[in-house]
Amino acid sequence: MTETDDPKEQISKITEQAFSTIFDRRLTRSEIVYLLSRYPFLEICDHANPYLDESKMPKVIITDNGWHVFDYGNAIFASGSEFMCYEYGKKSKAEDEDEESGGHGTVVQQYTDVAFFVIDLVQKKRWQSIDILTGYYPMLRMAWIAADMKKIETHHFEPSIEDYVVYNWVDKIKKGKLYPPERPILSKQNIRRR
């Protein structure tokens, strides 16, 4: 039996090749976007006082949907607990289920709720304006929408046309104008008979 005929060695070589193919290459843009979508977070600060007191520990707030909000006084960081701080074998409160099933909605619903929660916290702190620093883009967008709805000036977020479209949908949802949801694609004028 030669070395190449040894099954253990063959498996070892195959595993080594797989690891080099998977890990010894650059991540693609779509892979980065996918990973970010699994770890949504938001980081903002008071525009008037953006400096952190490094000796101060943050106040940790756990939201109703189980996400963690870290209040540093003049900066706020928010992330989903089961994504960033998951304890092995323990179920998190922030389940990716709809509200009727006992969960807290989809991840989209959860990060939207948390972005609005963070902006409510900003309003309680009486910040006049905020810097939207970094995070998962759709969550940044929701923070911008929430801040604009509360007349809080934002910096470092340049909304796109798509952002304004989402703003209009969120505004309609908040005003109760989309329940039951309008379905313009399925309206009688848009349905072709075959």
mmCIF file of C-alpha atoms in Angstrom:
data_model
loop_
_atom_site.group_PDB
_atom_site.id
_atom_site.type_symbol
_atom_site.label_atom_id
_atom_site.label_comp_id
_atom_site.label_asym_id
_atom_site.label_seq_id
_atom_site.Cartn_x
_atom_site.Cartn_y
_atom_site.Cartn_z
ATOM 1 C CA MET A 1 0.000 0.000 0.000
ATOM 2 C CA THR A 2 1.426 3.391 -0.991
ATOM 3 C CA GLU A 3 0.985 6.615 0.938
ATOM 4 C CA THR A 4 -1.593 7.897 -1.541
ATOM 5 C CA ASP A 5 -3.684 4.757 -1.085
ATOM 6 C CA ASP A 6 -4.053 5.351 2.657
ATOM 7 C CA PRO A 7 -7.662 6.575 3.231
ATOM 8 C CA LYS A 8 -6.669 8.698 6.221
ATOM 9 C CA GLU A 9 -4.016 10.474 4.183
ATOM 10 C CA GLN A 10 -6.417 10.984 1.277
ATOM 11 C CA ILE A 11 -8.987 12.516 3.623
ATOM 12 C CA SER A 12 -6.299 14.699 5.143
ATOM 13 C CA LYS A 13 -5.232 15.958 1.682
ATOM 14 C CA ILE A 14 -8.819 16.596 0.617
ATOM 15 C CA THR A 15 -9.493 18.477 3.852
ATOM 16 C CA GLU A 16 -6.323 20.536 3.417
ATOM 17 C CA GLN A 17 -7.319 21.431 -0.163
ATOM 18 C CA ALA A 18 -10.830 22.372 0.951
ATOM 19 C CA PHE A 19 -9.500 24.597 3.726
ATOM 20 C CA SER A 20 -7.099 26.345 1.358
ATOM 21 C CA THR A 21 -9.911 26.852 -1.164
ATOM 22 C CA ILE A 22 -12.310 28.187 1.459
ATOM 23 C CA PHE A 23 -10.057 30.133 3.810
ATOM 24 C CA ASP A 24 -7.019 31.169 1.778
ATOM 25 C CA ARG A 25 -8.922 33.495 -0.527
ATOM 26 C CA ARG A 26 -10.510 36.905 -0.333
ATOM 27 C CA LEU A 27 -14.153 37.140 0.628
ATOM 28 C CA THR A 28 -16.472 38.291 -2.131
ATOM 29 C CA ARG A 29 -18.688 41.335 -1.735
ATOM 30 C CA SER A 30 -21.810 39.148 -1.559
ATOM 31 C CA GLU A 31 -20.252 36.996 1.191
ATOM 32 C CA ILE A 32 -19.465 40.107 3.240
ATOM 33 C CA VAL A 33 -23.013 41.417 2.784
ATOM 34 C CA TYR A 34 -24.372 37.995 3.793
ATOM 35 C CA LEU A 35 -22.231 37.906 6.960
ATOM 36 C CA LEU A 36 -23.213 41.457 7.895
ATOM 37 C CA SER A 37 -26.882 40.578 7.448
ATOM 38 C CA ARG A 38 -26.432 37.864 10.097
ATOM 39 C CA TYR A 39 -24.812 40.275 12.576
ATOM 40 C CA PRO A 40 -26.794 43.520 12.417
ATOM 41 C CA PHE A 41 -25.515 46.284 14.667
ATOM 42 C CA LEU A 42 -25.734 50.044 15.017
ATOM 43 C CA GLU A 43 -23.300 52.594 16.405
ATOM 44 C CA ILE A 44 -24.202 56.269 16.900
ATOM 45 C CA CYS A 45 -22.950 59.152 19.016
ATOM 46 C CA ASP A 46 -23.916 62.643 20.113
ATOM 47 C CA HIS A 47 -22.772 65.010 17.358
ATOM 48 C CA ALA A 48 -22.024 67.774 19.885
ATOM 49 C CA ASN A 49 -19.886 65.515 22.101
ATOM 50 C CA PRO A 50 -18.555 62.484 20.190
ATOM 51 C CA TYR A 51 -15.772 61.591 22.639
ATOM 52 C CA LEU A 52 -15.905 58.507 24.856
ATOM 53 C CA ASP A 53 -14.808 58.454 28.454
ATOM 54 C CA GLU A 54 -12.748 55.262 28.248
ATOM 55 C CA SER A 55 -12.801 54.768 32.010
ATOM 56 C CA LYS A 56 -16.607 54.571 32.067
ATOM 57 C CA MET A 57 -18.369 51.225 31.663
ATOM 58 C CA PRO A 58 -21.477 51.251 29.481
ATOM 59 C CA LYS A 59 -24.971 50.835 30.849
ATOM 60 C CA VAL A 60 -26.340 47.637 29.296
ATOM 61 C CA ILE A 61 -30.009 47.682 28.333
ATOM 62 C CA ILE A 62 -31.721 44.517 27.137
ATOM 63 C CA THR A 63 -34.654 45.430 24.909
ATOM 64 C CA ASP A 64 -38.007 43.646 24.876
ATOM 65 C CA ASN A 65 -36.876 41.559 21.897
ATOM 66 C CA GLY A 66 -33.664 40.486 23.655
ATOM 67 C CA TRP A 67 -31.184 42.754 21.880
ATOM 68 C CA HIS A 68 -28.381 44.486 23.779
ATOM 69 C CA VAL A 69 -28.027 48.266 23.783
ATOM 70 C CA PHE A 70 -24.811 49.623 25.292
ATOM 71 C CA ASP A 71 -25.173 53.226 26.490
ATOM 72 C CA TYR A 72 -21.767 54.879 26.874
ATOM 73 C CA GLY A 73 -23.244 58.253 27.833
ATOM 74 C CA ASN A 74 -22.535 60.056 24.590
ATOM 75 C CA ALA A 75 -22.411 57.006 22.306
ATOM 76 C CA ILE A 76 -24.780 54.075 21.834
ATOM 77 C CA PHE A 77 -24.070 50.630 20.382
ATOM 78 C CA ALA A 78 -26.807 48.071 19.691
ATOM 79 C CA SER A 79 -26.610 44.450 18.553
ATOM 80 C CA GLY A 80 -28.665 41.298 18.585
ATOM 81 C CA SER A 81 -27.713 39.204 21.586
ATOM 82 C CA GLU A 82 -27.995 35.830 19.891
ATOM 83 C CA PHE A 83 -25.691 37.024 17.127
ATOM 84 C CA MET A 84 -22.933 38.717 19.105
ATOM 85 C CA CYS A 85 -23.181 37.141 22.563
ATOM 86 C CA TYR A 86 -24.754 33.738 22.016
ATOM 87 C CA GLU A 87 -24.302 31.193 24.754
ATOM 88 C CA TYR A 88 -24.000 27.658 23.411
ATOM 89 C CA GLY A 89 -27.095 25.542 23.931
ATOM 90 C CA LYS A 90 -29.176 28.346 25.401
ATOM 91 C CA LYS A 91 -32.111 29.753 23.469
ATOM 92 C CA SER A 92 -32.229 33.497 23.119
ATOM 93 C CA LYS A 93 -35.349 35.604 23.624
ATOM 94 C CA ALA A 94 -34.759 37.157 20.210
ATOM 95 C CA GLU A 95 -36.081 34.326 18.078
ATOM 96 C CA ASP A 96 -36.459 34.716 14.343
ATOM 97 C CA GLU A 97 -40.178 33.884 14.468
ATOM 98 C CA ASP A 98 -43.258 35.943 13.929
ATOM 99 C CA GLU A 99 -44.986 37.504 16.903
ATOM 100 C CA GLU A 100 -47.901 35.057 16.709
ATOM 101 C CA SER A 101 -45.503 32.136 17.291
ATOM 102 C CA GLY A 102 -44.120 33.668 20.464
ATOM 103 C CA GLY A 103 -41.054 35.186 18.810
ATOM 104 C CA HIS A 104 -40.161 38.802 18.221
ATOM 105 C CA GLY A 105 -40.566 38.894 14.459
ATOM 106 C CA THR A 106 -38.064 38.592 11.696
ATOM 107 C CA VAL A 107 -34.556 39.969 12.042
ATOM 108 C CA VAL A 108 -35.740 42.940 9.943
ATOM 109 C CA GLN A 109 -38.550 43.630 12.421
ATOM 110 C CA GLN A 110 -36.159 43.233 15.349
ATOM 111 C CA TYR A 111 -33.460 45.603 14.089
ATOM 112 C CA THR A 112 -36.139 48.115 13.100
ATOM 113 C CA ASP A 113 -37.591 48.008 16.623
ATOM 114 C CA VAL A 114 -34.113 48.404 18.129
ATOM 115 C CA ALA A 115 -33.190 51.324 15.841
ATOM 116 C CA PHE A 116 -36.378 53.123 16.928
ATOM 117 C CA PHE A 117 -35.614 52.222 20.574
ATOM 118 C CA VAL A 118 -32.118 53.729 20.248
ATOM 119 C CA ILE A 119 -33.527 56.944 18.776
ATOM 120 C CA ASP A 120 -36.085 57.114 21.620
ATOM 121 C CA LEU A 121 -33.101 56.872 23.985
ATOM 122 C CA VAL A 122 -31.374 59.682 22.057
ATOM 123 C CA GLN A 123 -34.500 61.804 22.470
ATOM 124 C CA LYS A 124 -34.576 61.135 26.231
ATOM 125 C CA LYS A 125 -30.927 62.227 26.401
ATOM 126 C CA ARG A 126 -31.946 65.457 24.608
ATOM 127 C CA TRP A 127 -29.284 65.146 21.932
ATOM 128 C CA GLN A 128 -29.933 67.755 19.244
ATOM 129 C CA SER A 129 -28.175 65.798 16.509
ATOM 130 C CA ILE A 130 -26.433 62.467 16.044
ATOM 131 C CA ASP A 131 -23.570 60.995 14.063
ATOM 132 C CA ILE A 132 -24.542 57.697 12.491
ATOM 133 C CA LEU A 133 -21.149 56.025 12.708
ATOM 134 C CA THR A 134 -21.286 52.460 11.471
ATOM 135 C CA GLY A 135 -23.366 49.312 11.358
ATOM 136 C CA TYR A 136 -25.452 47.129 9.113
ATOM 137 C CA TYR A 137 -26.751 49.430 6.371
ATOM 138 C CA PRO A 138 -30.487 48.621 6.654
ATOM 139 C CA MET A 139 -30.266 49.229 10.424
ATOM 140 C CA LEU A 140 -28.466 52.542 9.799
ATOM 141 C CA ARG A 141 -31.312 53.446 7.459
ATOM 142 C CA MET A 142 -33.891 52.682 10.154
ATOM 143 C CA ALA A 143 -31.993 54.854 12.648
ATOM 144 C CA TRP A 144 -31.995 57.694 10.101
ATOM 145 C CA ILE A 145 -35.754 57.238 9.517
ATOM 146 C CA ALA A 146 -36.509 57.159 13.259
ATOM 147 C CA ALA A 147 -34.340 60.240 13.884
ATOM 148 C CA ASP A 148 -35.942 62.169 11.035
ATOM 149 C CA MET A 149 -39.436 61.293 12.271
ATOM 150 C CA LYS A 150 -38.453 62.692 15.689
ATOM 151 C CA LYS A 151 -36.859 65.807 14.102
ATOM 152 C CA ILE A 152 -33.346 64.838 15.260
ATOM 153 C CA GLU A 153 -30.656 65.995 12.853
ATOM 154 C CA THR A 154 -28.370 63.256 11.496
ATOM 155 C CA HIS A 155 -24.799 63.441 10.205
ATOM 156 C CA HIS A 156 -22.717 60.995 8.156
ATOM 157 C CA PHE A 157 -25.690 59.300 6.518
ATOM 158 C CA GLU A 158 -26.514 60.320 2.962
ATOM 159 C CA PRO A 159 -29.917 58.838 2.090
ATOM 160 C CA SER A 160 -30.407 57.378 -1.376
ATOM 161 C CA ILE A 161 -33.624 57.286 -3.381
ATOM 162 C CA GLU A 162 -34.165 53.744 -2.080
ATOM 163 C CA ASP A 163 -33.819 55.050 1.486
ATOM 164 C CA TYR A 164 -36.572 57.607 0.828
ATOM 165 C CA VAL A 165 -38.801 54.862 -0.626
ATOM 166 C CA VAL A 166 -38.299 52.778 2.545
ATOM 167 C CA TYR A 167 -38.945 55.934 4.628
ATOM 168 C CA ASN A 168 -42.329 56.374 2.913
ATOM 169 C CA TRP A 169 -43.267 52.730 3.581
ATOM 170 C CA VAL A 170 -42.258 52.970 7.248
ATOM 171 C CA ASP A 171 -44.189 56.233 7.575
ATOM 172 C CA LYS A 172 -47.322 54.589 6.134
ATOM 173 C CA ILE A 173 -46.912 51.585 8.438
ATOM 174 C CA LYS A 174 -46.489 53.860 11.486
ATOM 175 C CA LYS A 175 -49.642 55.755 10.497
ATOM 176 C CA GLY A 176 -51.580 52.503 10.060
ATOM 177 C CA LYS A 177 -52.169 53.077 6.348
ATOM 178 C CA LEU A 178 -50.801 49.714 5.214
ATOM 179 C CA TYR A 179 -52.894 47.286 7.255
ATOM 180 C CA PRO A 180 -54.105 45.266 5.512
ATOM 181 C CA PRO A 181 -51.144 45.802 3.175
ATOM 182 C CA GLU A 182 -51.858 47.497 -0.110
ATOM 183 C CA ARG A 183 -50.856 45.339 -3.021
ATOM 184 C CA PRO A 184 -50.475 47.619 -6.033
ATOM 185 C CA ILE A 185 -48.894 44.808 -8.045
ATOM 186 C CA LEU A 186 -52.064 42.748 -7.617
ATOM 187 C CA SER A 187 -54.518 45.564 -8.290
ATOM 188 C CA LYS A 188 -57.134 44.888 -10.984
ATOM 189 C CA GLN A 189 -55.463 47.266 -13.454
ATOM 190 C CA ASN A 190 -52.161 45.361 -13.247
ATOM 191 C CA ILE A 191 -53.559 41.836 -13.684
ATOM 192 C CA ARG A 192 -53.529 40.639 -17.286
ATOM 193 C CA ARG A 193 -56.033 38.036 -18.342
ATOM 194 C CA ARG A 194 -54.604 35.171 -20.412
#
